Tab-separated table of C-alpha atoms in Angstrom:
chain	number	residue	atom	x	y	z
A	1	MET	CA	-22.655	59.025	178.566
A	2	GLY	CA	-20.747	61.255	176.119
A	3	SER	CA	-22.310	63.064	173.204
A	4	GLY	CA	-20.995	60.448	170.779
A	5	THR	CA	-22.582	57.527	172.630
A	6	PHE	CA	-25.829	57.508	170.671
A	7	GLU	CA	-26.968	58.697	167.265
A	8	LEU	CA	-28.446	62.136	166.727
A	9	ASP	CA	-31.830	60.826	165.574
A	10	ALA	CA	-32.190	58.579	168.633
A	11	ALA	CA	-31.027	61.391	170.907
A	12	THR	CA	-33.575	63.827	169.481
A	13	GLN	CA	-36.417	61.365	169.979
A	14	LEU	CA	-35.272	60.678	173.535
A	15	ALA	CA	-35.101	64.443	174.128
A	16	HIS	CA	-38.770	64.739	173.116
A	17	ALA	CA	-39.579	61.946	175.576
A	18	LEU	CA	-37.543	63.647	178.317
A	19	ALA	CA	-39.227	67.004	177.670
A	20	ALA	CA	-42.650	65.370	177.949
A	21	THR	CA	-41.685	63.512	181.132
A	22	ILE	CA	-40.529	66.736	182.802
A	23	ALA	CA	-43.769	68.466	181.803
A	24	ARG	CA	-45.900	65.645	183.217
A	25	GLY	CA	-44.005	65.764	186.492
A	26	LEU	CA	-44.686	69.488	186.815
A	27	GLY	CA	-48.255	69.331	185.568
A	28	VAL	CA	-47.235	71.732	182.784
A	29	ARG	CA	-48.921	71.618	179.402
A	30	ALA	CA	-46.314	70.940	176.725
A	31	LEU	CA	-46.548	70.078	173.035
A	32	SER	CA	-43.812	68.366	171.042
A	33	LEU	CA	-43.381	70.019	167.644
A	34	LYS	CA	-41.847	69.313	164.234
A	35	GLY	CA	-39.263	66.515	163.967
A	36	PRO	CA	-40.761	63.086	164.734
A	37	ILE	CA	-44.233	64.619	165.066
A	38	ALA	CA	-44.173	65.972	161.512
A	39	SER	CA	-42.760	62.648	160.286
A	40	HIS	CA	-45.545	60.788	162.119
A	41	TYR	CA	-48.133	62.786	160.173
A	42	GLU	CA	-46.087	62.536	156.929
A	43	LEU	CA	-45.775	66.313	156.779
A	44	ARG	CA	-42.044	66.208	156.089
A	45	PRO	CA	-39.542	63.647	154.779
A	46	PRO	CA	-38.062	61.414	157.503
A	47	ARG	CA	-34.697	62.779	158.618
A	48	ALA	CA	-32.713	63.371	161.780
A	49	SER	CA	-33.306	66.646	163.598
A	50	ALA	CA	-30.598	68.581	165.410
A	51	ASP	CA	-32.956	69.583	168.211
A	52	ALA	CA	-36.203	68.706	169.947
A	53	ASP	CA	-38.772	71.503	169.783
A	54	VAL	CA	-41.306	71.783	172.585
A	55	LEU	CA	-43.963	74.463	173.077
A	56	ILE	CA	-44.771	75.276	176.713
A	57	GLU	CA	-47.850	77.043	178.031
A	58	PRO	CA	-46.448	80.594	178.284
A	59	GLU	CA	-47.346	81.347	181.892
A	60	ARG	CA	-45.295	78.350	183.098
A	61	PHE	CA	-42.363	78.728	180.743
A	62	ALA	CA	-39.906	79.922	183.416
A	63	GLU	CA	-40.878	77.087	185.777
A	64	TYR	CA	-40.327	74.535	183.036
A	65	CYS	CA	-36.920	75.967	182.125
A	66	GLU	CA	-35.830	75.828	185.769
A	67	ALA	CA	-36.739	72.137	185.883
A	68	LEU	CA	-34.737	71.490	182.718
A	69	GLU	CA	-31.753	73.368	184.162
A	70	SER	CA	-31.939	71.279	187.343
A	71	ARG	CA	-31.196	68.257	185.141
A	72	GLY	CA	-27.964	69.717	183.802
A	73	TRP	CA	-29.232	71.518	180.708
A	74	HIS	CA	-28.082	75.089	180.131
A	75	THR	CA	-28.245	77.790	177.479
A	76	ARG	CA	-25.324	78.754	175.282
A	77	VAL	CA	-23.348	81.844	176.163
A	78	GLY	CA	-24.343	84.819	174.059
A	79	ARG	CA	-25.594	88.355	174.369
A	80	GLU	CA	-29.074	89.592	173.584
A	81	THR	CA	-29.233	91.175	170.136
A	82	PRO	CA	-31.875	92.964	168.045
A	83	ALA	CA	-34.196	90.763	166.000
A	84	LEU	CA	-36.691	91.298	163.204
A	85	ILE	CA	-39.197	88.990	164.888
A	86	PRO	CA	-39.661	88.580	168.652
A	87	GLN	CA	-37.510	86.086	170.505
A	88	HIS	CA	-39.643	82.986	170.837
A	89	SER	CA	-37.583	80.267	172.495
A	90	MET	CA	-34.595	79.308	174.603
A	91	THR	CA	-32.157	76.725	173.295
A	92	TYR	CA	-30.766	74.295	175.878
A	93	ILE	CA	-27.729	72.051	175.545
A	94	HIS	CA	-26.233	69.303	177.706
A	95	PRO	CA	-22.634	68.014	177.679
A	96	ASP	CA	-23.844	64.413	177.418
A	97	TRP	CA	-26.384	64.939	174.640
A	98	PRO	CA	-25.601	65.543	170.937
A	99	CYS	CA	-28.870	67.424	170.364
A	100	ASP	CA	-30.464	70.612	171.689
A	101	ILE	CA	-33.858	71.119	173.301
A	102	ASP	CA	-35.511	74.230	171.909
A	103	VAL	CA	-38.092	75.389	174.462
A	104	HIS	CA	-40.715	77.739	172.978
A	105	TRP	CA	-43.151	80.031	174.739
A	106	MET	CA	-44.534	81.090	171.357
A	107	PHE	CA	-44.188	80.060	167.725
A	108	PRO	CA	-43.245	82.653	165.078
A	109	GLY	CA	-45.961	83.451	162.574
A	110	PHE	CA	-48.742	83.482	165.155
A	111	PHE	CA	-49.635	87.099	165.940
A	112	ALA	CA	-52.223	86.352	168.632
A	113	ASP	CA	-51.389	86.436	172.322
A	114	PRO	CA	-49.073	83.419	172.859
A	115	ALA	CA	-51.493	81.878	175.373
A	116	ALA	CA	-54.358	82.036	172.856
A	117	ALA	CA	-52.242	80.412	170.148
A	118	PHE	CA	-51.117	77.697	172.569
A	119	ASP	CA	-54.702	76.986	173.647
A	120	ALA	CA	-55.783	76.646	170.012
A	121	LEU	CA	-53.141	73.960	169.460
A	122	TRP	CA	-53.709	72.277	172.825
A	123	SER	CA	-57.478	71.958	172.387
A	124	SER	CA	-57.097	69.404	169.575
A	125	ARG	CA	-53.865	67.754	170.765
A	126	LYS	CA	-53.118	64.070	170.236
A	127	GLN	CA	-50.927	61.629	172.122
A	128	VAL	CA	-48.073	60.314	169.991
A	129	SER	CA	-45.463	57.701	170.877
A	130	VAL	CA	-41.893	58.971	170.547
A	131	ALA	CA	-39.017	56.744	171.691
A	132	HIS	CA	-41.696	54.401	173.127
A	133	SER	CA	-42.870	57.196	175.401
A	134	PRO	CA	-46.176	59.112	175.265
A	135	VAL	CA	-45.868	62.772	174.296
A	136	GLN	CA	-48.557	65.359	173.709
A	137	ALA	CA	-48.453	66.869	170.235
A	138	PRO	CA	-50.626	69.058	168.040
A	139	SER	CA	-53.156	67.221	165.913
A	140	LYS	CA	-52.456	66.539	162.254
A	141	ALA	CA	-54.042	69.877	161.339
A	142	GLY	CA	-52.225	71.673	164.162
A	143	SER	CA	-48.915	70.155	163.080
A	144	ALA	CA	-49.615	71.281	159.518
A	145	VAL	CA	-50.051	74.834	160.818
A	146	ILE	CA	-46.733	74.584	162.692
A	147	MET	CA	-44.868	73.118	159.717
A	148	ALA	CA	-46.337	75.714	157.364
A	149	LEU	CA	-45.320	78.557	159.682
A	150	HIS	CA	-41.848	77.049	160.005
A	151	ALA	CA	-41.491	76.756	156.226
A	152	GLU	CA	-42.598	80.365	155.767
A	153	ARG	CA	-39.725	81.604	157.925
A	154	ASP	CA	-37.320	81.033	155.027
A	155	ARG	CA	-38.836	81.312	151.572
A	156	ARG	CA	-35.541	80.601	149.759
A	157	SER	CA	-34.170	77.486	151.481
A	158	PRO	CA	-34.613	74.271	149.415
A	159	LYS	CA	-35.507	72.366	152.596
A	160	HIS	CA	-38.234	74.840	153.499
A	161	ILE	CA	-39.530	74.923	149.925
A	162	GLU	CA	-39.865	71.125	150.041
A	163	GLU	CA	-41.707	71.320	153.382
A	164	ARG	CA	-43.996	74.029	151.984
A	165	GLU	CA	-44.880	71.844	149.006
A	166	LEU	CA	-45.571	68.806	151.228
A	167	VAL	CA	-47.931	70.733	153.512
A	168	SER	CA	-49.711	72.340	150.558
A	169	ALA	CA	-50.187	68.957	148.897
A	170	ALA	CA	-51.493	67.434	152.131
A	171	LEU	CA	-54.035	70.236	152.582
A	172	SER	CA	-55.261	69.938	148.998
A	173	ASP	CA	-55.140	66.187	148.413
A	174	ILE	CA	-55.001	64.248	151.698
A	175	PHE	CA	-56.711	66.151	154.505
A	176	THR	CA	-60.347	65.448	155.243
A	177	ALA	CA	-62.865	68.284	155.233
A	178	GLY	CA	-62.736	68.253	159.039
A	179	GLU	CA	-58.934	68.530	159.087
A	180	ARG	CA	-59.025	71.387	156.598
A	181	ASP	CA	-61.577	73.198	158.772
A	182	GLU	CA	-59.415	72.590	161.844
A	183	PHE	CA	-56.373	74.022	160.050
A	184	MET	CA	-58.326	77.218	159.432
A	185	THR	CA	-59.692	77.306	162.994
A	186	ILE	CA	-56.186	77.147	164.472
A	187	ALA	CA	-54.795	79.645	161.965
A	188	ARG	CA	-57.523	82.149	162.773
A	189	ALA	CA	-57.365	81.629	166.547
A	190	GLY	CA	-53.604	82.167	166.452
A	191	ARG	CA	-53.864	85.140	164.078
A	192	ALA	CA	-51.780	83.334	161.465
A	193	ALA	CA	-54.148	83.542	158.489
A	194	TRP	CA	-52.138	86.314	156.846
A	195	THR	CA	-48.881	84.390	157.358
A	196	LEU	CA	-50.465	81.261	155.845
A	197	ARG	CA	-52.325	83.049	153.059
A	198	ASP	CA	-50.591	81.139	150.242
A	199	TYR	CA	-51.680	77.790	151.710
A	200	ILE	CA	-55.225	79.008	152.282
A	201	VAL	CA	-55.580	80.249	148.716
A	202	ALA	CA	-53.890	77.212	147.124
A	203	ALA	CA	-56.102	74.737	149.019
A	204	ASP	CA	-59.236	76.906	148.641
A	205	LEU	CA	-59.799	76.985	152.399
A	206	GLY	CA	-61.761	80.219	152.431
A	207	PRO	CA	-61.144	83.961	152.503
A	208	VAL	CA	-57.832	85.237	153.840
A	209	VAL	CA	-58.219	87.491	156.867
A	210	ILE	CA	-55.514	90.133	157.324
A	211	ASP	CA	-54.820	89.453	161.002
A	212	ALA	CA	-51.327	90.988	161.216
A	213	ASP	CA	-50.828	94.731	161.463
A	214	ALA	CA	-48.661	96.683	159.025
A	215	ASP	CA	-45.518	96.568	161.188
A	216	GLN	CA	-45.892	92.822	161.809
A	217	GLN	CA	-46.314	92.222	158.087
A	218	ARG	CA	-43.269	94.339	157.242
A	219	ARG	CA	-41.025	92.630	159.784
A	220	TRP	CA	-42.191	89.139	158.834
A	221	ALA	CA	-41.689	89.775	155.108
A	222	LEU	CA	-38.240	91.242	155.740
A	223	PHE	CA	-37.252	88.290	157.936
A	224	SER	CA	-38.631	85.507	155.722
A	225	ASN	CA	-36.957	86.859	152.602
A	226	ARG	CA	-33.655	87.650	154.335
A	227	VAL	CA	-33.319	85.016	157.025
A	228	ASP	CA	-29.583	84.561	156.347
A	229	ASP	CA	-29.052	88.301	156.718
A	230	ALA	CA	-31.656	88.851	159.447
A	231	SER	CA	-29.170	89.615	162.224
A	232	SER	CA	-27.353	92.307	160.235
A	233	VAL	CA	-30.608	93.833	159.001
A	234	ALA	CA	-31.977	93.884	162.564
A	235	TRP	CA	-28.871	95.721	163.780
A	236	TRP	CA	-29.267	98.285	161.008
A	237	GLN	CA	-32.952	98.725	161.856
A	238	ARG	CA	-32.055	99.276	165.521
A	239	VAL	CA	-29.436	101.915	164.664
A	240	ARG	CA	-31.762	103.634	162.187
A	241	THR	CA	-34.694	103.885	164.608
A	242	SER	CA	-32.707	104.800	167.748
A	243	PRO	CA	-32.659	108.406	169.011
A	244	TRP	CA	-29.554	110.296	167.906
A	245	PRO	CA	-27.906	110.264	171.366
A	246	GLN	CA	-28.071	106.427	171.359
A	247	LYS	CA	-26.932	105.712	167.795
A	248	ALA	CA	-23.199	105.625	168.575
A	249	ARG	CA	-23.748	103.090	171.383
A	250	TRP	CA	-25.747	100.780	169.104
A	251	ILE	CA	-23.186	101.087	166.294
A	252	LEU	CA	-20.428	100.087	168.730
A	253	ARG	CA	-22.472	97.116	169.972
A	254	ALA	CA	-23.124	96.034	166.385
A	255	ILE	CA	-19.427	96.160	165.525
A	256	TRP	CA	-17.824	94.716	168.659
A	257	VAL	CA	-18.500	91.591	170.732
A	258	SER	CA	-16.474	91.187	173.919
A	259	ARG	CA	-14.711	87.910	174.674
A	260	LYS	CA	-17.099	87.102	177.515
A	261	ASP	CA	-20.105	87.584	175.197
A	262	MET	CA	-18.826	85.464	172.311
A	263	PRO	CA	-21.251	82.607	171.521
A	264	ARG	CA	-20.024	79.290	172.932
A	265	ASN	CA	-21.278	76.161	174.657
A	266	ASP	CA	-19.104	76.230	177.784
A	267	PRO	CA	-19.661	79.314	179.967
A	268	ALA	CA	-16.570	78.489	182.043
A	269	THR	CA	-14.159	78.677	179.096
A	270	LEU	CA	-13.214	82.112	177.785
A	271	PRO	CA	-12.202	82.208	174.088
A	272	SER	CA	-8.567	82.987	173.335
A	273	ARG	CA	-7.634	86.320	171.796
A	274	ASN	CA	-6.929	84.590	168.465
A	275	GLU	CA	-10.375	82.998	168.561
A	276	MET	CA	-11.891	86.372	169.414
A	277	TRP	CA	-10.262	88.128	166.450
A	278	SER	CA	-11.148	85.292	164.086
A	279	TYR	CA	-14.768	85.546	165.217
A	280	GLN	CA	-14.823	89.353	164.900
A	281	VAL	CA	-13.375	89.313	161.377
A	282	HIS	CA	-15.870	86.648	160.307
A	283	ARG	CA	-18.733	88.749	161.717
A	284	TRP	CA	-17.511	91.900	159.975
A	285	ARG	CA	-17.228	90.161	156.611
A	286	ARG	CA	-20.618	88.512	156.908
A	287	GLY	CA	-22.251	91.693	158.191
A	288	SER	CA	-20.722	93.817	155.434
A	289	ARG	CA	-21.990	91.462	152.731
A	290	ALA	CA	-25.460	91.344	154.294
A	291	THR	CA	-25.664	95.129	154.632
A	292	LEU	CA	-24.569	95.644	151.020
A	293	ARG	CA	-27.214	93.159	149.814
A	294	TYR	CA	-29.875	94.916	151.870
A	295	PHE	CA	-29.146	98.379	150.456
A	296	ARG	CA	-28.610	97.060	146.933
A	297	ASP	CA	-32.011	95.364	146.937
A	298	LYS	CA	-33.707	98.467	148.354
A	299	ARG	CA	-32.710	100.511	145.300
């Protein structure tokens, strides 16, 4: 079955079903997120997703990933790089599938311990049918928290603005009093009240608790307002905060990516030298523009 054999939307739904089936076989708690779950609750417009997002109980994340790998899924080639927010997932691909499976051990915007945030979502989970298969998913309120956090990751994207408006309208006009209370319960348990403060104020859900520390707030604000430039800004932050003896090494790593570390789907195929130089030049141009924007806006 090649990647063109079935449509992306059908593949993504089947990937959610596969992810849930693997979790059941292992006895691992797993929650399907976003995509068909958000559409089921009418928290986003119906559309095809490029990946299937699944949140795994953190302490069994590695076990789950091993099971997925045993079925032919693998991560893309790429080196570890600095980030403004903590790495939160592993993206898996398969040569016969046109979609990815994005396996999360945490969800950005929650500042509680990942296990506590997972438990808050799991405690009110619902069973939803996806591709005629039962999957565990956050409740309507839990899915609203997830979609709101996802929308807050990029405050400039038209798609995310639309999602933000849909969730805000649902909280204000559609949710029952119980669902509104549950939204707040999950937000507070996951230490996401500060991240979701605009929703809480707009829907009059109660006082906003500042549950993120100053560094978490700074990094989140920098990321959400500069998501397109986040990689370049993170590299600059790493160079700026590194001890002097290490700065040259980090500058070199920021500038140069070896052929073996170039992002690609097939780990067995090394990019050509022409492909390497094309990639490097593209990175330099993009990074230069991002760095200039960052320093211009800081003035």
